[in-house]
Amino acid sequence: MWYTAAILGLAGSLHCAGMCSPLMLAVARVQPFAATKVVYNSGRVLVYALMGALAASAGSVFNLAAYQQVISLALGLGLLLIAVGWWRKIQVPGVSGAARWLTVLIKRPFAHFLSRKSYAATFVLGMLTGLLPCGLTLMALTYTFVLPGAREGVFFMILFGLGTWPVMVGMTALFGRFANRLGWVRAHALAIALSLSAILLISRGIQGVGSRAGHVVAGSSDVPVCLP
């Protein structure tokens, strides 16, 4: 399941280029460009790791790992529906409003720290960016609910965050130019990532159910039979 985290981050890189690169460019104006990108994105990945720890801990408390096949199927189908809604530009009632409210709430401290020219402020800006409502991040968090514990949740979300680094740290301008030529792909990057993740989740759930059924059938031959 670990490779899924990196693939998810890489698959959503074009989405990150469109949504987060403007923030990165604004932050880069107050500090040397290369160092700022590393500090800024380190803060962002730290928040991902903390959220992964919380989500995985919640999942372990409610023993969701015992139902991971069913949860994988449910999450996969849910993500597939969200992907279809994204393709069709359908807004989910309540969700869009909540996302806008959270974004406005974060904008004020973001503007405050943006005016401070220090690496500490840049790190905080990265953390604030990690808190912004993002379908890609929420999608990654859904995986962590079925992980055994907080450590696994942290590791998963770190891998996810590092998967976005090729765009956010090393090649923002290059990917931006490439994405502009492929405008349709960039506009639908999140839907593509959602669809791929949904397929992975559904496949994992089906395989888990199938192997579980096979285990039950195989074990049925071990039931003792009382002979007269």
Short mmCIF file of C-alpha atoms in Angstrom, two decimals:
data_model
loop_
_atom_site.label_atom_id
_atom_site.label_comp_id
_atom_site.label_asym_id
_atom_site.label_seq_id
_atom_site.Cartn_x
_atom_site.Cartn_y
_atom_site.Cartn_z
CA MET A 1 0.00 0.00 0.00
CA TRP A 2 3.01 2.28 0.44
CA TYR A 3 3.62 2.65 -3.27
CA THR A 4 0.08 4.01 -3.54
CA ALA A 5 1.09 7.05 -1.48
CA ALA A 6 3.91 8.05 -3.82
CA ILE A 7 1.83 7.30 -6.93
CA LEU A 8 -1.01 9.39 -5.53
CA GLY A 9 1.33 12.32 -4.95
CA LEU A 10 2.89 12.03 -8.39
CA ALA A 11 -0.48 11.60 -10.11
CA GLY A 12 -1.75 14.77 -8.51
CA SER A 13 1.39 16.79 -9.27
CA LEU A 14 -0.24 18.73 -12.10
CA HIS A 15 -3.11 19.59 -9.76
CA CYS A 16 -0.55 20.88 -7.25
CA ALA A 17 1.11 22.92 -9.98
CA GLY A 18 -2.18 24.66 -10.66
CA MET A 19 -3.39 25.10 -7.08
CA CYS A 20 -0.31 25.59 -4.91
CA SER A 21 2.40 26.94 -7.19
CA PRO A 22 1.03 30.53 -7.01
CA LEU A 23 1.37 30.35 -3.21
CA MET A 24 4.89 28.98 -3.57
CA LEU A 25 5.85 31.79 -5.94
CA ALA A 26 4.43 34.40 -3.54
CA VAL A 27 6.45 32.94 -0.67
CA ALA A 28 9.62 32.76 -2.80
CA ARG A 29 9.65 36.53 -3.20
CA VAL A 30 10.68 37.02 0.43
CA GLN A 31 13.55 34.49 0.58
CA PRO A 32 16.14 32.92 -1.77
CA PHE A 33 14.16 30.73 -4.15
CA ALA A 34 15.74 27.26 -3.79
CA ALA A 35 16.03 27.27 0.00
CA THR A 36 12.54 28.69 0.40
CA LYS A 37 10.96 25.86 -1.57
CA VAL A 38 12.58 23.24 0.66
CA VAL A 39 11.60 24.99 3.92
CA TYR A 40 8.09 25.79 2.71
CA ASN A 41 7.33 22.27 1.50
CA SER A 42 8.86 20.71 4.60
CA GLY A 43 6.24 22.55 6.65
CA ARG A 44 3.54 21.35 4.29
CA VAL A 45 4.65 17.70 4.55
CA LEU A 46 4.86 17.98 8.35
CA VAL A 47 1.18 18.90 8.50
CA TYR A 48 0.37 15.97 6.21
CA ALA A 49 2.26 13.66 8.55
CA LEU A 50 0.42 14.96 11.62
CA MET A 51 -2.95 14.56 9.90
CA GLY A 52 -1.95 11.03 8.86
CA ALA A 53 -1.10 10.20 12.47
CA LEU A 54 -4.48 11.49 13.70
CA ALA A 55 -6.46 9.68 10.98
CA ALA A 56 -4.63 6.38 11.44
CA SER A 57 -4.98 6.63 15.23
CA ALA A 58 -8.73 7.20 14.88
CA GLY A 59 -8.95 4.21 12.56
CA SER A 60 -7.06 1.97 14.98
CA VAL A 61 -9.22 3.06 17.94
CA PHE A 62 -12.35 2.00 16.07
CA ASN A 63 -10.57 -1.09 14.69
CA LEU A 64 -11.29 -0.09 11.11
CA ALA A 65 -8.39 -2.24 9.85
CA ALA A 66 -10.53 -5.32 10.52
CA TYR A 67 -12.95 -4.05 7.89
CA GLN A 68 -10.38 -2.70 5.46
CA GLN A 69 -11.71 -4.69 2.47
CA VAL A 70 -15.21 -3.30 2.91
CA ILE A 71 -13.85 0.19 3.63
CA SER A 72 -11.60 0.02 0.56
CA LEU A 73 -14.58 -0.84 -1.62
CA ALA A 74 -16.71 1.91 -0.07
CA LEU A 75 -13.97 4.52 -0.36
CA GLY A 76 -13.18 3.47 -3.91
CA LEU A 77 -16.80 3.81 -4.99
CA GLY A 78 -17.07 7.13 -3.15
CA LEU A 79 -13.95 8.51 -4.82
CA LEU A 80 -15.24 7.32 -8.19
CA LEU A 81 -18.46 9.27 -7.65
CA ILE A 82 -16.48 12.35 -6.62
CA ALA A 83 -14.32 11.98 -9.75
CA VAL A 84 -17.41 11.84 -11.94
CA GLY A 85 -18.72 14.94 -10.17
CA TRP A 86 -15.40 16.69 -10.81
CA TRP A 87 -15.51 15.79 -14.50
CA ARG A 88 -19.04 17.19 -14.72
CA LYS A 89 -18.24 20.22 -12.54
CA ILE A 90 -20.88 19.20 -9.99
CA GLN A 91 -20.52 20.88 -6.59
CA VAL A 92 -21.36 18.85 -3.50
CA PRO A 93 -23.82 20.80 -1.30
CA GLY A 94 -22.18 22.03 1.90
CA VAL A 95 -18.69 20.86 0.95
CA SER A 96 -17.89 23.80 -1.33
CA GLY A 97 -19.12 26.30 1.26
CA ALA A 98 -17.09 24.68 4.04
CA ALA A 99 -13.98 24.71 1.83
CA ARG A 100 -14.41 28.41 1.10
CA TRP A 101 -14.91 29.19 4.80
CA LEU A 102 -11.74 27.32 5.78
CA THR A 103 -9.76 29.02 3.01
CA VAL A 104 -10.84 32.48 4.19
CA LEU A 105 -9.97 31.50 7.77
CA ILE A 106 -6.42 30.53 6.78
CA LYS A 107 -5.82 33.56 4.53
CA ARG A 108 -5.44 36.01 7.41
CA PRO A 109 -2.54 34.26 9.22
CA PHE A 110 -1.04 33.43 5.82
CA ALA A 111 -0.88 37.13 4.91
CA HIS A 112 0.60 37.89 8.34
CA PHE A 113 3.49 35.42 8.03
CA LEU A 114 4.02 36.27 4.36
CA SER A 115 5.09 39.76 5.42
CA ARG A 116 7.81 38.34 7.68
CA LYS A 117 11.07 37.60 5.89
CA SER A 118 12.38 34.60 7.81
CA TYR A 119 12.70 30.87 7.29
CA ALA A 120 10.61 30.24 10.41
CA ALA A 121 7.76 32.24 8.87
CA THR A 122 8.24 30.37 5.60
CA PHE A 123 7.96 27.07 7.45
CA VAL A 124 4.69 28.22 9.07
CA LEU A 125 3.40 29.28 5.64
CA GLY A 126 4.04 25.75 4.42
CA MET A 127 2.11 24.36 7.38
CA LEU A 128 -0.81 26.69 6.66
CA THR A 129 -0.81 25.56 3.03
CA GLY A 130 -1.04 21.96 4.24
CA LEU A 131 -4.24 22.89 6.09
CA LEU A 132 -5.95 24.33 3.02
CA PRO A 133 -8.89 22.23 1.77
CA CYS A 134 -7.57 20.01 -1.01
CA GLY A 135 -9.34 17.03 -2.54
CA LEU A 136 -6.00 15.37 -3.22
CA THR A 137 -4.94 15.56 0.44
CA LEU A 138 -8.31 14.36 1.69
CA MET A 139 -8.13 11.50 -0.77
CA ALA A 140 -4.73 10.45 0.62
CA LEU A 141 -6.03 10.68 4.19
CA THR A 142 -8.80 8.19 3.42
CA TYR A 143 -6.14 5.51 3.00
CA THR A 144 -4.70 6.11 6.46
CA PHE A 145 -7.91 5.18 8.27
CA VAL A 146 -7.28 1.48 7.62
CA LEU A 147 -3.59 1.53 8.63
CA PRO A 148 -2.54 -0.21 11.87
CA GLY A 149 -1.44 2.90 13.77
CA ALA A 150 -0.10 6.45 13.89
CA ARG A 151 3.41 5.51 12.74
CA GLU A 152 2.10 3.98 9.54
CA GLY A 153 -0.17 6.99 8.99
CA VAL A 154 2.80 9.36 9.33
CA PHE A 155 4.90 7.30 6.92
CA PHE A 156 2.10 7.09 4.35
CA MET A 157 1.44 10.83 4.32
CA ILE A 158 5.15 11.66 4.19
CA LEU A 159 5.46 9.48 1.09
CA PHE A 160 2.41 11.21 -0.36
CA GLY A 161 3.88 14.65 0.33
CA LEU A 162 7.25 13.69 -1.15
CA GLY A 163 5.44 12.50 -4.26
CA THR A 164 4.38 16.11 -4.90
CA TRP A 165 7.91 17.49 -4.48
CA PRO A 166 9.08 17.09 -8.11
CA VAL A 167 6.60 19.82 -9.02
CA MET A 168 6.55 21.90 -5.85
CA VAL A 169 10.30 21.90 -5.18
CA GLY A 170 12.36 21.03 -8.21
CA MET A 171 10.47 21.70 -11.42
CA THR A 172 7.63 24.15 -10.80
CA ALA A 173 8.35 26.27 -13.88
CA LEU A 174 8.98 23.26 -16.14
CA PHE A 175 5.79 21.49 -15.11
CA GLY A 176 3.88 24.76 -15.37
CA ARG A 177 4.88 25.19 -19.01
CA PHE A 178 4.19 21.55 -19.76
CA ALA A 179 0.78 21.74 -18.09
CA ASN A 180 -0.15 24.87 -20.04
CA ARG A 181 0.36 22.96 -23.28
CA LEU A 182 -1.81 20.18 -21.91
CA GLY A 183 -4.51 22.41 -20.47
CA TRP A 184 -7.15 19.68 -20.46
CA VAL A 185 -4.92 17.34 -18.44
CA ARG A 186 -4.09 20.08 -15.95
CA ALA A 187 -7.74 21.02 -15.49
CA HIS A 188 -8.68 17.40 -14.86
CA ALA A 189 -5.57 16.29 -12.95
CA LEU A 190 -7.50 15.83 -9.71
CA ALA A 191 -10.23 13.82 -11.43
CA ILE A 192 -7.56 11.60 -13.01
CA ALA A 193 -5.87 11.08 -9.64
CA LEU A 194 -9.25 10.37 -8.01
CA SER A 195 -10.13 7.83 -10.69
CA LEU A 196 -6.78 6.03 -10.41
CA SER A 197 -7.03 5.92 -6.62
CA ALA A 198 -10.61 4.67 -6.80
CA ILE A 199 -9.54 1.83 -9.11
CA LEU A 200 -6.69 0.88 -6.75
CA LEU A 201 -9.02 0.90 -3.73
CA ILE A 202 -11.74 -1.10 -5.45
CA SER A 203 -9.21 -3.64 -6.74
CA ARG A 204 -7.69 -3.97 -3.28
CA GLY A 205 -11.10 -4.45 -1.72
CA ILE A 206 -12.17 -7.09 -4.26
CA GLN A 207 -8.89 -8.99 -3.86
CA GLY A 208 -9.24 -8.90 -0.09
CA VAL A 209 -12.80 -10.20 -0.18
CA GLY A 210 -11.81 -12.90 -2.66
CA SER A 211 -8.85 -14.09 -0.61
CA ARG A 212 -10.95 -14.06 2.54
CA ALA A 213 -13.62 -16.18 0.86
CA GLY A 214 -10.95 -18.58 -0.37
CA HIS A 215 -9.56 -18.86 3.13
CA VAL A 216 -12.99 -19.75 4.50
CA VAL A 217 -13.54 -22.43 1.86
CA ALA A 218 -10.10 -23.91 2.41
CA GLY A 219 -10.60 -23.96 6.16
CA SER A 220 -13.95 -25.73 5.89
CA SER A 221 -12.21 -29.04 5.17
CA ASP A 222 -10.62 -28.95 8.62
CA VAL A 223 -13.94 -29.22 10.41
CA PRO A 224 -13.91 -32.52 12.35
CA VAL A 225 -16.51 -35.10 11.41
CA CYS A 226 -17.80 -37.42 14.10
CA LEU A 227 -18.09 -40.99 12.89
CA PRO A 228 -20.40 -43.51 14.54
#
